[in-house]
PDB file of C-alpha atoms in Angstrom:
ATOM      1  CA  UNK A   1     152.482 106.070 112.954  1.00 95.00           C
ATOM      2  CA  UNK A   2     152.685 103.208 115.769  1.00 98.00           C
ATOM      3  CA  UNK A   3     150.898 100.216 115.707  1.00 98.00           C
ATOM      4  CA  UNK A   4     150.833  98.167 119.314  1.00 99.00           C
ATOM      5  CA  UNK A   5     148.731  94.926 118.675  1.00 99.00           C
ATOM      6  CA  UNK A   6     147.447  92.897 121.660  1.00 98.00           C
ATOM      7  CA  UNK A   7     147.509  89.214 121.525  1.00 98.00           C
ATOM      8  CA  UNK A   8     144.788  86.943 122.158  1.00 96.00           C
ATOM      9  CA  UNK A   9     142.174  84.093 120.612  1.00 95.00           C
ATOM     10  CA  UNK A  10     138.922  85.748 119.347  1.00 94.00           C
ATOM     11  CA  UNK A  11     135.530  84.839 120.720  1.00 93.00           C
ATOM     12  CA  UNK A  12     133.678  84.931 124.172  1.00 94.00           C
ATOM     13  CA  UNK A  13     134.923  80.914 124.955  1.00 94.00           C
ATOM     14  CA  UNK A  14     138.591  83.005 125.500  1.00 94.00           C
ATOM     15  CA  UNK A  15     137.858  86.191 126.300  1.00 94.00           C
ATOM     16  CA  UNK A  16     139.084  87.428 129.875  1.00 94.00           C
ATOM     17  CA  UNK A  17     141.497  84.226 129.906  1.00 93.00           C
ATOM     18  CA  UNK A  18     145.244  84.111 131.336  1.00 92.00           C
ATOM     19  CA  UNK A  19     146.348  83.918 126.913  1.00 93.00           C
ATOM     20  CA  UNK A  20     144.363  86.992 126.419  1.00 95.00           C
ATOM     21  CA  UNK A  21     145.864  89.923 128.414  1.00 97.00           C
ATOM     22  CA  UNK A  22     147.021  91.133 125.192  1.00 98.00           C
ATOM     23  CA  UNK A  23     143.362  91.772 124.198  1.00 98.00           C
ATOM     24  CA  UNK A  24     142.548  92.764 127.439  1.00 98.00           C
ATOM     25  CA  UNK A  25     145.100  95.581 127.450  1.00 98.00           C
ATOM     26  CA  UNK A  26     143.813  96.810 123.882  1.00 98.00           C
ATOM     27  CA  UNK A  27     140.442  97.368 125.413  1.00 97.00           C
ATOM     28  CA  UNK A  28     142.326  99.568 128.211  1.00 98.00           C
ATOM     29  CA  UNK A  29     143.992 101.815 125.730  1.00 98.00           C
ATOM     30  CA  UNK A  30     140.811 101.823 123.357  1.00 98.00           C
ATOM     31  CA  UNK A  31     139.282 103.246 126.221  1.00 97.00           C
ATOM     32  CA  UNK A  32     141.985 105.563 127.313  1.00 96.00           C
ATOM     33  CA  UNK A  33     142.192 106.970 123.945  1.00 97.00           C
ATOM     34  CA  UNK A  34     138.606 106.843 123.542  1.00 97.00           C
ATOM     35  CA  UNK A  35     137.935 105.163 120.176  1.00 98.00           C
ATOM     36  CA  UNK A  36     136.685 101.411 119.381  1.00 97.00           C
ATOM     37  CA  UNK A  37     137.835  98.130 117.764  1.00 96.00           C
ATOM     38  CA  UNK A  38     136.237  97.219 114.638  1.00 94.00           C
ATOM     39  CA  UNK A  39     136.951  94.523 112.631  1.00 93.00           C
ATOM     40  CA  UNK A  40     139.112  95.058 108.976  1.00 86.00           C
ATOM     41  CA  UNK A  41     138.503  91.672 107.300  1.00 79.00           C
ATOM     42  CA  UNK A  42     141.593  92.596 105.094  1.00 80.00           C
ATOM     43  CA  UNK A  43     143.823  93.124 107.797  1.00 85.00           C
ATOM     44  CA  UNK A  44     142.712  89.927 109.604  1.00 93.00           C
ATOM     45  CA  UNK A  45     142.227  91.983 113.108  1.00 95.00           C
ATOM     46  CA  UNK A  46     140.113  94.146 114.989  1.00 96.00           C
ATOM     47  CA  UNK A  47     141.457  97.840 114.349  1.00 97.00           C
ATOM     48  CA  UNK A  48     140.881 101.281 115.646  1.00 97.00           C
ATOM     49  CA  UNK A  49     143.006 104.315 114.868  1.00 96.00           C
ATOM     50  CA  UNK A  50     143.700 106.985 117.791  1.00 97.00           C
ATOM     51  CA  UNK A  51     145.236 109.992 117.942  1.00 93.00           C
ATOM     52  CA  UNK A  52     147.501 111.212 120.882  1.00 93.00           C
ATOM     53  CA  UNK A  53     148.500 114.446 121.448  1.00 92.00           C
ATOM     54  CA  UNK A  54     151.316 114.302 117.896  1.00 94.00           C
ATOM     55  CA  UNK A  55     150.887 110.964 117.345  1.00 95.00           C
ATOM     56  CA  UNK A  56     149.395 108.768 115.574  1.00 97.00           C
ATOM     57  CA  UNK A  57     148.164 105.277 116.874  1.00 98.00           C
ATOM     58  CA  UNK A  58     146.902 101.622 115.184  1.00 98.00           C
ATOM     59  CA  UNK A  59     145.696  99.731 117.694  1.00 98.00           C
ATOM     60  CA  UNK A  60     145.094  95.899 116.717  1.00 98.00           C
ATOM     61  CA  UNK A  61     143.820  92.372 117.794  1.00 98.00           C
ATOM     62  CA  UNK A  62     144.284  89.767 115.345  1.00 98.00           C
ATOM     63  CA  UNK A  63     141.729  87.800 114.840  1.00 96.00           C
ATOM     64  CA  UNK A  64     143.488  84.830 113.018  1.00 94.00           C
ATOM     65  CA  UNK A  65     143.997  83.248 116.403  1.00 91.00           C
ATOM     66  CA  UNK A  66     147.180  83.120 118.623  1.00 94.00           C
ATOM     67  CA  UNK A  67     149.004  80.992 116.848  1.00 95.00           C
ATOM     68  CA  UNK A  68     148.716  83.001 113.450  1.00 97.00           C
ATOM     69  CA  UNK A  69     148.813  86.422 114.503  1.00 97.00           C
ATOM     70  CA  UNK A  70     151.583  86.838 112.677  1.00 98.00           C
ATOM     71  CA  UNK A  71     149.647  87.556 109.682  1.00 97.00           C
ATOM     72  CA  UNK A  72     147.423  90.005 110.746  1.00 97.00           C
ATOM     73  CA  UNK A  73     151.044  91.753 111.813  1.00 98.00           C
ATOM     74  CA  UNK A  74     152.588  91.289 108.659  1.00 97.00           C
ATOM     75  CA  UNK A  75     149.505  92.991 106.710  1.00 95.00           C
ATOM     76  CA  UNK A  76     149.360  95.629 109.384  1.00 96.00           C
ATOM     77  CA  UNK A  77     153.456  96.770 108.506  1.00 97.00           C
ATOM     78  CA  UNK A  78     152.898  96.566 105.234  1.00 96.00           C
ATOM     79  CA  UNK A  79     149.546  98.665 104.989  1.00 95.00           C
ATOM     80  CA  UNK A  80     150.722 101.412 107.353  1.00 95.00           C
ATOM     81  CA  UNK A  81     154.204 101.068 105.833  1.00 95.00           C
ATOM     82  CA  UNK A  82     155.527 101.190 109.978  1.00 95.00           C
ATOM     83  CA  UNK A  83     159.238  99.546 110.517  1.00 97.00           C
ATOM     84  CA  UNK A  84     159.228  96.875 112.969  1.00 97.00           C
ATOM     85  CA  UNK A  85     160.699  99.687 115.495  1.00 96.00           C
ATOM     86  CA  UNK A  86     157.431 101.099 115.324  1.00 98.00           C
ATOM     87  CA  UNK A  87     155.575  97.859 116.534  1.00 98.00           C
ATOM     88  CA  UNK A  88     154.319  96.669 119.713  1.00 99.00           C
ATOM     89  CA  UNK A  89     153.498  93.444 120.762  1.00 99.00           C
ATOM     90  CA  UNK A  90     151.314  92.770 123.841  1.00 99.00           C
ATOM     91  CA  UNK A  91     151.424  89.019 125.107  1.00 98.00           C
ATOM     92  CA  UNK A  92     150.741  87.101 128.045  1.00 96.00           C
ATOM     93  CA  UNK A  93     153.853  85.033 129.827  1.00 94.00           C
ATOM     94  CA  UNK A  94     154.001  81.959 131.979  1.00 92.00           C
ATOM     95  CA  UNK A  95     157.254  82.754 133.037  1.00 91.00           C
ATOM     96  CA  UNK A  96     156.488  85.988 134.957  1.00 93.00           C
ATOM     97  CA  UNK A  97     154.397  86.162 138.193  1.00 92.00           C
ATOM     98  CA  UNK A  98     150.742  87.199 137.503  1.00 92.00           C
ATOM     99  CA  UNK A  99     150.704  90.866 137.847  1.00 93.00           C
ATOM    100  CA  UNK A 100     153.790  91.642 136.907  1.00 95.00           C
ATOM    101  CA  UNK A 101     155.341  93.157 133.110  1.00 96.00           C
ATOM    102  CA  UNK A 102     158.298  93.353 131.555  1.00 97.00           C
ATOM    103  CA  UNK A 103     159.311  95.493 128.654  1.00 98.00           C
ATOM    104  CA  UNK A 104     162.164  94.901 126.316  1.00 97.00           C
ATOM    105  CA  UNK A 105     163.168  96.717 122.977  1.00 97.00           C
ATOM    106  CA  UNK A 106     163.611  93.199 120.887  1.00 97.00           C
ATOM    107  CA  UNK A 107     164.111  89.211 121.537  1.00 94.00           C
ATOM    108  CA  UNK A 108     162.978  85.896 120.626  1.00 94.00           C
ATOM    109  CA  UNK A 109     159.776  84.042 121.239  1.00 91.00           C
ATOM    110  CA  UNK A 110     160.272  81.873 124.444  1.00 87.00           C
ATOM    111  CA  UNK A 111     157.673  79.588 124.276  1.00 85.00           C
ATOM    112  CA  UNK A 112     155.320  81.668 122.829  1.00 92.00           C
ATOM    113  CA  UNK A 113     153.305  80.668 119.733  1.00 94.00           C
ATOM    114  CA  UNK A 114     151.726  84.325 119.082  1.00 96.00           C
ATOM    115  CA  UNK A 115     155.373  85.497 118.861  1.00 97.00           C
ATOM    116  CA  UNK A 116     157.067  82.991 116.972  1.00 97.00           C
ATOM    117  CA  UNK A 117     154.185  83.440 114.379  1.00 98.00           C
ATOM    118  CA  UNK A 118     155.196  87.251 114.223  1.00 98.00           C
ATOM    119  CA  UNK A 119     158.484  86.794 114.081  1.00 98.00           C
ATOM    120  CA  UNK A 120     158.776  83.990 111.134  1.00 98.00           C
ATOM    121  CA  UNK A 121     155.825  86.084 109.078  1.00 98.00           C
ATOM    122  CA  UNK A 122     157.573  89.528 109.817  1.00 98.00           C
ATOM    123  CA  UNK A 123     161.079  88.052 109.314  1.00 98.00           C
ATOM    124  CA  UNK A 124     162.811  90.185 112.327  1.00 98.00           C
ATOM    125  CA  UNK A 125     162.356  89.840 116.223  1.00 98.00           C
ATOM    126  CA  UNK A 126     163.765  93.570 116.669  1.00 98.00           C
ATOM    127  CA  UNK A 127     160.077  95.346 117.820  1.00 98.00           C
ATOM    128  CA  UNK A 128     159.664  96.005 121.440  1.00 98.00           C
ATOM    129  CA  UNK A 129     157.215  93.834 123.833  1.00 98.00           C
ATOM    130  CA  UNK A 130     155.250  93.874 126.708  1.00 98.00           C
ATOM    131  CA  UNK A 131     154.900  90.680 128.632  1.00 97.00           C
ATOM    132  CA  UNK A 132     152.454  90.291 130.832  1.00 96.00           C
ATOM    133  CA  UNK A 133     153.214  87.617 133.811  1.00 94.00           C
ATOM    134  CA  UNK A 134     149.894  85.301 134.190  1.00 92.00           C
ATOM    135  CA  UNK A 135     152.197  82.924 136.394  1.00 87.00           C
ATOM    136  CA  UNK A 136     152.865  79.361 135.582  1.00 81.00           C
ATOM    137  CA  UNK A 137     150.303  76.445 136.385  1.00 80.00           C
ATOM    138  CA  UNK A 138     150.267  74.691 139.394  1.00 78.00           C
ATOM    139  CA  UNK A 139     152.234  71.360 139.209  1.00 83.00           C
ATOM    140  CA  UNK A 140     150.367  68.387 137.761  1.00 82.00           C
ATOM    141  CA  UNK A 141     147.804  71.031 136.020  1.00 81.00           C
ATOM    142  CA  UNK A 142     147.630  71.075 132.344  1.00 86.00           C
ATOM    143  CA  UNK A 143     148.915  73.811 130.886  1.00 82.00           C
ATOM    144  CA  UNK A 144     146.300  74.648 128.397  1.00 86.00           C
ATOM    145  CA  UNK A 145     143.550  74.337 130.637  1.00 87.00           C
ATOM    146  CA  UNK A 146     145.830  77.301 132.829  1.00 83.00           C
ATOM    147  CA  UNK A 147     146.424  79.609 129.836  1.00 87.00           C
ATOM    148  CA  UNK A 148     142.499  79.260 128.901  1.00 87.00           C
ATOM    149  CA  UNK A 149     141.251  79.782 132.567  1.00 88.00           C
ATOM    150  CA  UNK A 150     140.142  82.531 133.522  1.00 92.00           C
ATOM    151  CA  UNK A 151     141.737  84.636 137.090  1.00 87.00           C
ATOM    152  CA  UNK A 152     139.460  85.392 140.442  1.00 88.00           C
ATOM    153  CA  UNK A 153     139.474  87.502 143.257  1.00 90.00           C
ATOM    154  CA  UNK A 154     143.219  89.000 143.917  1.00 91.00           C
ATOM    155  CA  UNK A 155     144.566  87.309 141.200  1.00 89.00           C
ATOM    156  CA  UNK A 156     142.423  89.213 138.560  1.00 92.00           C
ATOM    157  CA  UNK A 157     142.747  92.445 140.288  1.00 94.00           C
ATOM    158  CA  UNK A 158     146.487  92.081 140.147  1.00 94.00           C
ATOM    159  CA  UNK A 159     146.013  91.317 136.373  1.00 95.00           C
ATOM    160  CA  UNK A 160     143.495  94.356 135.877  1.00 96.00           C
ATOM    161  CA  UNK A 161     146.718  96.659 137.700  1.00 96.00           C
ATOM    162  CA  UNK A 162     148.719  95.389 134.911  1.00 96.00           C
ATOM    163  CA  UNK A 163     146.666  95.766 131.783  1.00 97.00           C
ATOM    164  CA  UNK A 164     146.433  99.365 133.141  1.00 97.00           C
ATOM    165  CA  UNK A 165     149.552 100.035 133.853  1.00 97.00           C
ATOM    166  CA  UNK A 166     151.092  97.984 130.155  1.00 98.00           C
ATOM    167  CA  UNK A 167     148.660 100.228 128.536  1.00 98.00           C
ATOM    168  CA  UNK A 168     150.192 103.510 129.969  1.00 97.00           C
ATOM    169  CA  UNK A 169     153.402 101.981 129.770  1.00 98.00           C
ATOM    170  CA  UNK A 170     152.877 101.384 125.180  1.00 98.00           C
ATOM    171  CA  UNK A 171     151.915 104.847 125.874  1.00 98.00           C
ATOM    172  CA  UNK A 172     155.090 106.092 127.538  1.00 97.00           C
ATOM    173  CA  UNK A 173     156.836 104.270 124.203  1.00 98.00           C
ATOM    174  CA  UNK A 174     154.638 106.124 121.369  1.00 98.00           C
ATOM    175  CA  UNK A 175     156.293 109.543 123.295  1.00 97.00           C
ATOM    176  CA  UNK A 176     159.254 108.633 124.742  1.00 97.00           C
ATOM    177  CA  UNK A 177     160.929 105.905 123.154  1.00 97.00           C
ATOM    178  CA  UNK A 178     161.589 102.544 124.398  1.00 97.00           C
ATOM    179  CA  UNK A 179     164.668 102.999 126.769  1.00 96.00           C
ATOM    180  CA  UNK A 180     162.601 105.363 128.602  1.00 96.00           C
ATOM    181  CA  UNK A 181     158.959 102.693 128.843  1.00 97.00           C
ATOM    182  CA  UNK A 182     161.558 100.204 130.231  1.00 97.00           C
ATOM    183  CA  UNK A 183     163.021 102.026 132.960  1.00 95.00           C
ATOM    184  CA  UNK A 184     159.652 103.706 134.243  1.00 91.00           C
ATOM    185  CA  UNK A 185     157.528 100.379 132.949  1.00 90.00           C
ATOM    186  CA  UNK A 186     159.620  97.550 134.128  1.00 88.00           C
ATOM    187  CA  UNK A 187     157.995  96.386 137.399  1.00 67.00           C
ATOM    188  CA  UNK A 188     157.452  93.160 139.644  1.00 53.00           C
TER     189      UNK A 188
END
């Protein structure tokens, strides 16, 4: 069993913004593996269970908002019984150029509060990632108005190229393993 859980604030006010690529990408692979997110009031996410090929596949989007997802991941381990190894977390970053992911097998939070509320509820930061580079704000612009905004023209079809290919790459990781997601995933 592998659960990859996209991050992102529930409702239509956030839906499609720069802090949501992590729900954005769920909706790729939901539709790639053809099955649907439903909600699981228990597990404090939308869930939808795939199968592909050998594998077996939870795919998640808290709904406790950003800054607690770390619940909904905590009762997601613990329900499917998964290690931490067998997690992926989905999350937008600042820090990257829009368009552009990065994959790593572990690490801390940064600066973001999605991640540091998985980490402290899980305990570990050892689970792989997928960042997904919105870009930073323009100087002088406030920062939560840029993560809540929502990307036009190039800009969103350089985002919609990365959901795509993050969702292949979580793929590539249920069958091959991280080490091998990072060096065909890992792009500018």
């Amino acid at each position: 069993m592998y659960l990859i859980v996209g991050l992102g604030n529930v409702g239509e006010k956030y839906a499609h913004t720069r802090h949501n690529a992590g729900f954005d990408v769920m909706e790729k692979l939901a539709g790639k593996l053809g099955v649907s997110l439903r909600k699981r009031l228990l597990l404090k996410g939308m869930t939808a269970k795939a199968a592909d090929g050998d594998r077996e596949i939870i795919l998640c989007e808290p709904t406790t908002y950003m800054n607690h997802s770390g619940e909904c991941v905590k009762q997601l381990l613990r329900r499917y019984g998964c290690p931490p190894e067998r997690l992926m977390v989905i999350y937008d970053d600042i820090d990257l150029a829009p368009g552009s992911i990065r994959i790593r097998k572990n690490g801390g939070a940064g600066t973001h509060n999605g991640m540091r509320s998985i980490i402290g509820c899980i305990g570990t930061q050892d689970f792989p990632r997928i960042r997904i580079g919105t870009g930073d704000r323009p100087a002088g612009a406030d920062l939560v108005e840029w993560v809540l905004g929502r990307c036009e023209g190039e800009e969103r079809e350089r985002m919609e190229q990365a959901f795509d290919h993050a969702a292949e790459s979580a793929l590539v990781w249920v069958h091959s393993g991280i080490n091998t997601a990072m060096n065909t995933g890992n792009r500018k």
